[in-house]
CSV table of C-alpha atoms in Angstrom, one decimal:
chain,number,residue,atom,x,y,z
A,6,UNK,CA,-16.3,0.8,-15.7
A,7,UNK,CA,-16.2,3.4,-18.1
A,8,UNK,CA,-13.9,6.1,-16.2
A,9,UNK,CA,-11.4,3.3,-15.8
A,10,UNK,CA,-11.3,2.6,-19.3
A,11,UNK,CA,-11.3,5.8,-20.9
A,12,UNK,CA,-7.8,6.5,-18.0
A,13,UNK,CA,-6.7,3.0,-19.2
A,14,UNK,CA,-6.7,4.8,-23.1
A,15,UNK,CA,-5.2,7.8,-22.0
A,16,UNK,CA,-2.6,7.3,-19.8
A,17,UNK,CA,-1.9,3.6,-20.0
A,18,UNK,CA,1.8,2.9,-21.4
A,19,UNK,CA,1.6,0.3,-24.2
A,20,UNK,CA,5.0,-1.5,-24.0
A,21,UNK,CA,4.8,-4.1,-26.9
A,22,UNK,CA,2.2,-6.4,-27.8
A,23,UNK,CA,0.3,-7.6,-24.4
A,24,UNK,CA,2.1,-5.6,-22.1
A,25,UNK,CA,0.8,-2.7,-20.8
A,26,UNK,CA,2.1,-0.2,-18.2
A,27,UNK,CA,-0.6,1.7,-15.6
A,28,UNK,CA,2.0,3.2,-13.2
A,29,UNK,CA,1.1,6.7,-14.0
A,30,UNK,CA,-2.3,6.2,-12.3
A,31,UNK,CA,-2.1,2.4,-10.6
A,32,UNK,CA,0.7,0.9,-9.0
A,33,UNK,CA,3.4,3.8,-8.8
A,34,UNK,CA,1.6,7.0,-9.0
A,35,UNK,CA,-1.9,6.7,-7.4
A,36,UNK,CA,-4.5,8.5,-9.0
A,37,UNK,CA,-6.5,8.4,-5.6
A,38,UNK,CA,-9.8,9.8,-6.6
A,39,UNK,CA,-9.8,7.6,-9.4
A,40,UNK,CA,-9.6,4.8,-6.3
A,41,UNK,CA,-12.3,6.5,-4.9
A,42,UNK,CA,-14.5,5.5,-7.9
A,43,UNK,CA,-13.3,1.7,-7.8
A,44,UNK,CA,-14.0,2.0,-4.4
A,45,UNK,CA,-17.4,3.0,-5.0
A,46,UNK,CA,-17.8,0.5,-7.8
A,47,UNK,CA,-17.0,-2.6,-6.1
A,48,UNK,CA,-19.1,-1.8,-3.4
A,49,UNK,CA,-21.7,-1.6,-5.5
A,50,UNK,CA,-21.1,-4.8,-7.4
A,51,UNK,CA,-20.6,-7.0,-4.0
A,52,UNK,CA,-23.5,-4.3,-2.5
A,53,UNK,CA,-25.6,-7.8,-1.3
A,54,UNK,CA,-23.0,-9.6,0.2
A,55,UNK,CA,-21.6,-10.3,3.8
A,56,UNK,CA,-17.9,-8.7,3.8
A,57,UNK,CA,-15.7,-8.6,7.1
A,58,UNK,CA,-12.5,-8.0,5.8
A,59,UNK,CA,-10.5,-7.1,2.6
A,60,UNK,CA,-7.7,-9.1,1.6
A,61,UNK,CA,-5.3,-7.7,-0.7
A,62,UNK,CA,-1.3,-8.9,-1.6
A,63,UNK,CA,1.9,-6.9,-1.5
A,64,UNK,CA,2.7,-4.3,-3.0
A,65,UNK,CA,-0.1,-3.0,-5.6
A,66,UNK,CA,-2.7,-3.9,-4.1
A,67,UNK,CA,-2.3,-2.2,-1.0
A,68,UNK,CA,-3.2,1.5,-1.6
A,69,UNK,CA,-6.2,0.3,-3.6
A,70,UNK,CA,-7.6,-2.3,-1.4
A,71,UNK,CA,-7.3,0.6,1.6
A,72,UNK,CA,-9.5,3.0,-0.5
A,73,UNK,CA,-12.2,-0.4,-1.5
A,74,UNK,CA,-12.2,-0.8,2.6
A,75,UNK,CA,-13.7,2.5,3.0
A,76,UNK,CA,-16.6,2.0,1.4
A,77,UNK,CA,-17.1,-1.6,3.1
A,78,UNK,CA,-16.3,-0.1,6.7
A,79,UNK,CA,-13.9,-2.9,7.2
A,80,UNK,CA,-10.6,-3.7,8.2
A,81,UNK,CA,-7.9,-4.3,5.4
A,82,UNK,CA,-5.2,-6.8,5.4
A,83,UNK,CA,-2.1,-7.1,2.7
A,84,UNK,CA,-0.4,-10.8,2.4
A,85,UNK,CA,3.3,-9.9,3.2
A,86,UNK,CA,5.7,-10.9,0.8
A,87,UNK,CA,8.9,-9.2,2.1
A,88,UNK,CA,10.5,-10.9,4.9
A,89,UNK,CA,10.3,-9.2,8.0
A,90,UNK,CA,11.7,-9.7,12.0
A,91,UNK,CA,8.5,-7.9,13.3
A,92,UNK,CA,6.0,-10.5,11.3
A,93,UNK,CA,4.3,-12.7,13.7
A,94,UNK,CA,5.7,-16.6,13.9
A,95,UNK,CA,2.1,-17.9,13.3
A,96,UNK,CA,1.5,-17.5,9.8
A,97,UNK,CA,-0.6,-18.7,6.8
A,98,UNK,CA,2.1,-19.0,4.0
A,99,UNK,CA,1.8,-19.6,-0.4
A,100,UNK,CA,4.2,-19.4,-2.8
A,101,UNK,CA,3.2,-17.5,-5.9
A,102,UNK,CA,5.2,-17.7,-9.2
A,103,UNK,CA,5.7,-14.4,-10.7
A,104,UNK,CA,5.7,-14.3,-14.6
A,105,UNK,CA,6.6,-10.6,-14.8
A,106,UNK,CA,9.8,-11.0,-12.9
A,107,UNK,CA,10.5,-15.1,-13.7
A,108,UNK,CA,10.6,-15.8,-9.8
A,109,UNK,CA,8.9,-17.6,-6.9
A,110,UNK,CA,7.9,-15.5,-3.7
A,111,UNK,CA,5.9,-16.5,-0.4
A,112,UNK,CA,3.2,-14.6,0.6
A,113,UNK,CA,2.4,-14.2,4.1
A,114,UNK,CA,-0.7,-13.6,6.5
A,115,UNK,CA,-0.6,-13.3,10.2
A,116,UNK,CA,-3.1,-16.1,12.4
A,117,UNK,CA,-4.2,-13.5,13.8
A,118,UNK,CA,-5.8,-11.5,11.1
A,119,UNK,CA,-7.6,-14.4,9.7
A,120,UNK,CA,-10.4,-16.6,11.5
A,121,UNK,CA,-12.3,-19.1,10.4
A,122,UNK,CA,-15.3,-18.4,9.1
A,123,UNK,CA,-14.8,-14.8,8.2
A,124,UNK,CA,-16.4,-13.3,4.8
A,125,UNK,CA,-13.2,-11.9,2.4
A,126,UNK,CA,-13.3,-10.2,-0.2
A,127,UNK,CA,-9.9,-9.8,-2.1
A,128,UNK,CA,-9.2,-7.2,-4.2
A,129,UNK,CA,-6.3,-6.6,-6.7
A,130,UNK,CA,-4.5,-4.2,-9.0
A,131,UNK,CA,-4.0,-7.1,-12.2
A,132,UNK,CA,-5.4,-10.3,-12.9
A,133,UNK,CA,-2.8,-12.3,-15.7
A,134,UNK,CA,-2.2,-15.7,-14.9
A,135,UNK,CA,-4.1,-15.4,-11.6
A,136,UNK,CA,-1.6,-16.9,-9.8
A,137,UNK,CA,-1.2,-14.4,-6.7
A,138,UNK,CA,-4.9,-14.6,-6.2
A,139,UNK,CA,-4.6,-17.7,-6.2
A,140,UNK,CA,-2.0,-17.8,-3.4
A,141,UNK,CA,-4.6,-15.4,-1.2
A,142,UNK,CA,-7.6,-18.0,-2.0
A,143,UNK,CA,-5.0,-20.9,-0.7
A,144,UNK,CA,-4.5,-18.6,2.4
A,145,UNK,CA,-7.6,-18.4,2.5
A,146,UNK,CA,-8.8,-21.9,2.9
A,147,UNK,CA,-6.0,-22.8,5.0
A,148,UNK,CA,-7.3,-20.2,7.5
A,149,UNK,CA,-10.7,-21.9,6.6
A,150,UNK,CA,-12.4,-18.2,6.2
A,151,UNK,CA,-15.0,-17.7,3.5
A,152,UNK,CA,-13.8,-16.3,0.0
A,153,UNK,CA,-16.7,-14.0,-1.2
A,154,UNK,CA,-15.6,-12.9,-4.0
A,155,UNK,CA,-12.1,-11.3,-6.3
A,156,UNK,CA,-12.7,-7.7,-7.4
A,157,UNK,CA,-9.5,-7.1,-9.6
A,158,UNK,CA,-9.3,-3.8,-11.2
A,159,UNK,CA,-7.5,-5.0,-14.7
A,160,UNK,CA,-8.1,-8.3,-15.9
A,161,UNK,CA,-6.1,-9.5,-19.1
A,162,UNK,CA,-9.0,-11.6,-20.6
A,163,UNK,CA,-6.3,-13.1,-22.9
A,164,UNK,CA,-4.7,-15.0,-20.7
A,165,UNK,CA,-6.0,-17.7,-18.5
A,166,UNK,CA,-6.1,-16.5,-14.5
A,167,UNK,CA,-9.9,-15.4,-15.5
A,168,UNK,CA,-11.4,-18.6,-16.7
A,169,UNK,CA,-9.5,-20.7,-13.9
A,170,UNK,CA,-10.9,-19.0,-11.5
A,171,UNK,CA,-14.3,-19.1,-12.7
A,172,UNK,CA,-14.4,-22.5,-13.6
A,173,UNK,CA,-13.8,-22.8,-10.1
A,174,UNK,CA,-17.1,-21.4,-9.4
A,175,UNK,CA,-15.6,-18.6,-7.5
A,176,UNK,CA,-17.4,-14.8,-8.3
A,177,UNK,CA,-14.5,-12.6,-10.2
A,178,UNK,CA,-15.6,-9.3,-10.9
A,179,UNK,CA,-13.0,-7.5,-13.2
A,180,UNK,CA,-13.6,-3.9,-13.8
A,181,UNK,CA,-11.7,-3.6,-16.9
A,182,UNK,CA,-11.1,-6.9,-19.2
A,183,UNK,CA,-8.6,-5.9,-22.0
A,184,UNK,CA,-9.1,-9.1,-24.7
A,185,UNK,CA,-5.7,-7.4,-26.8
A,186,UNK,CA,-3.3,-5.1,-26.9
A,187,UNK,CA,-2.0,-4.9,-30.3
A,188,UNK,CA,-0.3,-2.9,-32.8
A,189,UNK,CA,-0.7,0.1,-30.2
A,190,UNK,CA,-4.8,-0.6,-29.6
A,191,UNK,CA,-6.3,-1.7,-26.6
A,192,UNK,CA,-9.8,-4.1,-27.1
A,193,UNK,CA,-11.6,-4.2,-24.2
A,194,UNK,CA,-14.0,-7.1,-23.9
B,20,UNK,CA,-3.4,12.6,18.1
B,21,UNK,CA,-5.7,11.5,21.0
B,22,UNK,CA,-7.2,8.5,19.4
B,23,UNK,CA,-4.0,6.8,17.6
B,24,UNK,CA,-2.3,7.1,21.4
B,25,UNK,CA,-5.4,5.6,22.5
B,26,UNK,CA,-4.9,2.5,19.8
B,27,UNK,CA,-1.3,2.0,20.6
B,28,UNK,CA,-2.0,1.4,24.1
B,29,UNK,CA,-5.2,-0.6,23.8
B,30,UNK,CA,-4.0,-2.5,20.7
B,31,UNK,CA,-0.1,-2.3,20.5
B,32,UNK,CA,2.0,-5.6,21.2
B,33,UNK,CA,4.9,-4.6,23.0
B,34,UNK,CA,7.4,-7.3,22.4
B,35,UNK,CA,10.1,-6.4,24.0
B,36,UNK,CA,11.8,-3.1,25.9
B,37,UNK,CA,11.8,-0.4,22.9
B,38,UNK,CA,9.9,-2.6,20.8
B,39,UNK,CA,6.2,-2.1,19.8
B,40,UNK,CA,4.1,-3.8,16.9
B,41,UNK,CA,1.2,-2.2,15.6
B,42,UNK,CA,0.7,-4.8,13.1
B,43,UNK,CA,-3.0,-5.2,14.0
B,44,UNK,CA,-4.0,-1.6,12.7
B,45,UNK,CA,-1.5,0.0,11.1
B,46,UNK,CA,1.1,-1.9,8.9
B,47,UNK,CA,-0.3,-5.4,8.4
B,48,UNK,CA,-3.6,-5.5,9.1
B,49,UNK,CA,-4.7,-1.5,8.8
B,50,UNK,CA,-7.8,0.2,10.2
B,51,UNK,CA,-8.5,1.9,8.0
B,52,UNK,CA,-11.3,4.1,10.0
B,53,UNK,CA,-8.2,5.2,11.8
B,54,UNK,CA,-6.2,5.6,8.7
B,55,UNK,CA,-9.2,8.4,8.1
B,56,UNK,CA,-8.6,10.4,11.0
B,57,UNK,CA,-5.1,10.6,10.6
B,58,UNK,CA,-5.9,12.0,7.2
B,59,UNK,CA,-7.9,14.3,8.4
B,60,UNK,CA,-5.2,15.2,11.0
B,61,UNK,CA,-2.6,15.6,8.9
B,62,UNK,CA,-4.8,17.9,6.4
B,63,UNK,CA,-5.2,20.0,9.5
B,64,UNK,CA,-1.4,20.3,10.4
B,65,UNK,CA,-0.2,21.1,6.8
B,66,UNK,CA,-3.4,23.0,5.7
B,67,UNK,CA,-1.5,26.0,4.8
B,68,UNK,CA,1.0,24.8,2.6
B,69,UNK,CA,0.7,23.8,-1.1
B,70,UNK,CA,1.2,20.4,-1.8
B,71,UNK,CA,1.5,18.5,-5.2
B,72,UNK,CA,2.1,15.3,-4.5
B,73,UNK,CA,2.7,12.7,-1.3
B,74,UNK,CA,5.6,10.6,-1.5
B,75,UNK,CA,6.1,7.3,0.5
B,76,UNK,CA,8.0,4.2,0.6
B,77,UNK,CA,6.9,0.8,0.1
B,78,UNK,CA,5.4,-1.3,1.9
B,79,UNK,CA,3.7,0.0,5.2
B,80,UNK,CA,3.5,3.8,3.9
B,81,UNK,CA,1.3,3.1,1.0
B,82,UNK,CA,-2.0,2.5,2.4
B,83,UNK,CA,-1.9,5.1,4.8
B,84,UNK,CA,-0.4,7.8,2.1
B,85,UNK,CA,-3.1,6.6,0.0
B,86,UNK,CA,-5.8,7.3,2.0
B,87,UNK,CA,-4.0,10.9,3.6
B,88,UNK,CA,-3.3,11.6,-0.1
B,89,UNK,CA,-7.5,11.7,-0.9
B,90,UNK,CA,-7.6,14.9,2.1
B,91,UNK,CA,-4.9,16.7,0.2
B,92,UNK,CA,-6.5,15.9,-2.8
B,93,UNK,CA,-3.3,15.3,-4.8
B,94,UNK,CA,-1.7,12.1,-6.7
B,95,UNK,CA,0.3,9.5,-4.3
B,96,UNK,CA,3.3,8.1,-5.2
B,97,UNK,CA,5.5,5.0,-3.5
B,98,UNK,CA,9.1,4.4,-3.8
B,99,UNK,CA,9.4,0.9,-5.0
B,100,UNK,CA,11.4,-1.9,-3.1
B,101,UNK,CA,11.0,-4.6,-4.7
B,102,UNK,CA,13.1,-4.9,-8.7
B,103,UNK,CA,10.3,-5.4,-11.3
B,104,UNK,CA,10.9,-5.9,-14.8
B,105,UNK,CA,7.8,-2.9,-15.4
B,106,UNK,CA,9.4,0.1,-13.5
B,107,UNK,CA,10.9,2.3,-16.0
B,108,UNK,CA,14.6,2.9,-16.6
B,109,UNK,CA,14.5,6.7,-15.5
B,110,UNK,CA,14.8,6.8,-11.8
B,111,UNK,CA,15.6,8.6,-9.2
B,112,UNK,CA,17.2,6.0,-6.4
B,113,UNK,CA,18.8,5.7,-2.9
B,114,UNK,CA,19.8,3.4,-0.5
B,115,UNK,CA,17.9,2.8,2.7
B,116,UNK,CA,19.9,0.5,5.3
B,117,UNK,CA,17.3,-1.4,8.0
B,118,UNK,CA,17.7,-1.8,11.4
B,119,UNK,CA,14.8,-4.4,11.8
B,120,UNK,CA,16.2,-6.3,9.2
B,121,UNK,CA,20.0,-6.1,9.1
B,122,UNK,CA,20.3,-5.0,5.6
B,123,UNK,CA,20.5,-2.1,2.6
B,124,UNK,CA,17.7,-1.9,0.2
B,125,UNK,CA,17.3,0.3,-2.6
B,126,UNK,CA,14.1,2.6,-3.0
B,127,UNK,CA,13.2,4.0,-6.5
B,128,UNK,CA,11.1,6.6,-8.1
B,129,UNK,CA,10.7,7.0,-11.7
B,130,UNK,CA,11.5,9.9,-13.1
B,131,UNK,CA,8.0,10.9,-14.2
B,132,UNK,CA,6.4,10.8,-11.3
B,133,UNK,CA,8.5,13.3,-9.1
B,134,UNK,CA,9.6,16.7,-10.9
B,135,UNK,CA,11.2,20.1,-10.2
B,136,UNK,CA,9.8,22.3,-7.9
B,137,UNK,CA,6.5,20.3,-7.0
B,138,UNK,CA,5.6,20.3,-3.7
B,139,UNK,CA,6.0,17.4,-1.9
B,140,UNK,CA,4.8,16.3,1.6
B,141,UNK,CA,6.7,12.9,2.8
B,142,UNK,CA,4.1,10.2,4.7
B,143,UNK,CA,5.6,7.3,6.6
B,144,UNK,CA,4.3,4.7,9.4
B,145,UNK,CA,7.6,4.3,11.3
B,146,UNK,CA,10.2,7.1,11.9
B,147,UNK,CA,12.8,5.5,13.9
B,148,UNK,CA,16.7,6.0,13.2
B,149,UNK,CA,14.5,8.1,9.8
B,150,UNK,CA,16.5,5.9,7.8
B,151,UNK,CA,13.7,5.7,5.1
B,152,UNK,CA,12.8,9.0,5.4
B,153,UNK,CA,16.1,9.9,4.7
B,154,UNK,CA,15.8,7.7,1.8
B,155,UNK,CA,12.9,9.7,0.4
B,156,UNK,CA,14.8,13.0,1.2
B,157,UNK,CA,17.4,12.3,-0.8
B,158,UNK,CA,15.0,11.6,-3.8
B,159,UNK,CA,13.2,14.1,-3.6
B,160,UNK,CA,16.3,16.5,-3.5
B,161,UNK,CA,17.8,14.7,-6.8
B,162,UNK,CA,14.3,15.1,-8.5
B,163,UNK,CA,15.0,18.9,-7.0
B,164,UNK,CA,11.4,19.0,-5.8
B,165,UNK,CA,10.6,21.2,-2.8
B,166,UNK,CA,10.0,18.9,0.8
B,167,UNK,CA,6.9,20.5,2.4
B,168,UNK,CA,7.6,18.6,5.1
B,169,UNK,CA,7.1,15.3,6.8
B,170,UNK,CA,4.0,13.4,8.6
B,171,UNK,CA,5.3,10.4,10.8
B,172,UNK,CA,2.1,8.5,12.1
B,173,UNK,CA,4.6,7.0,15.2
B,174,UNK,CA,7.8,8.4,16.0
B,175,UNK,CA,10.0,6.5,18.7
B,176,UNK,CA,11.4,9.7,20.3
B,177,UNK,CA,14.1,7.5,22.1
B,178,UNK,CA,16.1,7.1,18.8
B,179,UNK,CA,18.0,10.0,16.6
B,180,UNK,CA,16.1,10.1,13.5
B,181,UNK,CA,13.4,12.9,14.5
B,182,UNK,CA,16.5,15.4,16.0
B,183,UNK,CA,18.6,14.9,13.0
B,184,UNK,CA,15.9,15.3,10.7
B,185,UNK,CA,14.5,18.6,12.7
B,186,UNK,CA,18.0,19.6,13.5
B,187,UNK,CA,18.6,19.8,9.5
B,188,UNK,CA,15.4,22.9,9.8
B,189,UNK,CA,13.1,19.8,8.2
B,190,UNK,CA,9.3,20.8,9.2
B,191,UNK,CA,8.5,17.0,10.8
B,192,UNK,CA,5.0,16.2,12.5
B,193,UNK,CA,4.5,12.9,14.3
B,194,UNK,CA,1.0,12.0,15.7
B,195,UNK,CA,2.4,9.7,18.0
B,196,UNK,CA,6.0,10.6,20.6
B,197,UNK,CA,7.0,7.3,22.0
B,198,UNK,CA,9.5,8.5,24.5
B,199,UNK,CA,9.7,4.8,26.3
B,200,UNK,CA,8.4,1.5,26.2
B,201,UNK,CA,9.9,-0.1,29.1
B,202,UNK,CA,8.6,-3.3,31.6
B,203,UNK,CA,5.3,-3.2,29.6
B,204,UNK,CA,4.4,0.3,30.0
B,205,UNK,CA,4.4,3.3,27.2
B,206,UNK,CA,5.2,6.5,28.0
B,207,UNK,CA,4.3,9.3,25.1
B,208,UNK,CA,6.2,12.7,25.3
């Protein structure tokens, strides 16, 4: 997705080598019309398919996966990671390991906003080592719905959450795949 | 708002005298048709005031701030909860202390994303004792932006946090008054 890309040059923060930083227009501040267009996007990419509900995770994948909704005419549900009195007893539960932040969470998802046979589609901010998308396809087929399909909106092709989840057979649509970020340039697959 | 009081009744999950959950359209799984007209709403009640930006907290403000933000036509921004190794050292921070949970948690706004004299209208799910709201008030006065005002989709009338804030001259909307929720039964103001 071109739009994304060229925002990805101009207002991503490169950190060091690898990292980079889209909280001017991601997962801090929200460039919402830009949401709009990813919206738009993956509708278009997952245009043929049967979608009932959008899954997303805490915390950056809320405000996107909201906007994706609209243009599915869905509901939207976000995996719960902080612990919370008011979250219903029956749950679906994973535990994702978080290489940003070196720790183990759980991620959560109401009985009720589940049901077998139901047609997801997830949706998230980053793909990296895939590992909290792999926590929502483990919610998933514990609540024995159908996974449709991962849109993610950033996917680091250079490391390995990608080509997991493809070898899995599962349909990962990334909109923007950076293969480097090096010496202060972004390569984009 | 007609249609959200409509929702709470039909689809709210009163748990307990005082306590409502609206977990299955609002801050868990989030319907996000609904989440339009309360956009809309809101664009109507502030439409004469300039606004720069809308500010919430994590985790149930973001999707309906993000979706609110796209009638406004402005960036959204969310206070972070959760520590992560990728939010910048500038910030602007304050401590929010939970009733639901029974504990103080920080919220944090980088420094670049909230600066003097922008405009700012405050979106929240929940006002209740307005401890969050606070939260973001106080943020927003260290950043010294300007507070528009506030847009509470539910306010429980019952508890302080609505007087204080309007007793401090704070323009607050809610779409929602609970004024009781006793033996079952709702009653709105």
């Amino acid at each position: 997705m071109e739009l994304l890309k060229e925002k990805i040059l101009k207002k991503g923060n490169i950190v060091e080598d690898n990292i980079i930083k889209v909280d001017s227009f991601l997962n801090h501040q929200v460039d919402v019309e830009l949401l709009n267009e990813i919206g738009k996007e993956f509708k278009k990419i997952f245009r043929d398919e049967k979608i009932d509900k959008i899954l997303t995770a805490e915390v950056s994948g809320i405000a996107i996966a909201a906007i994706v909704a609209q243009y599915f005419h869905v509901p939207m549900v976000f995996a719960r990671k902080t612990e919370s009195k008011n979250l219903d007893k029956e749950i679906y539960k994973s535990e994702v390991y978080s290489y940003t932040n070196g720790i183990t969470y759980s991620i959560r998802v109401s009985k009720r906003y589940l049901k077998e046979g139901e047609n997801i589609l997830v949706i998230d901010d980053f793909l990296a080592n895939g590992r909290a998308v792999e926590g929502l396809i483990d919610i998933i087929q514990k609540a024995k719905a159908n996974l449709v399909g991962i849109g993610v909106v950033i996917e680091k092709g250079f490391q390995l959450g990608g080509k997991k989840i493809r070898d899995k057979g599962i349909r990962l649509e990334s909109l923007a795949i950076i293969n480097s970020i090096k010496n202060g340039k972004i390569r984009f697959e």
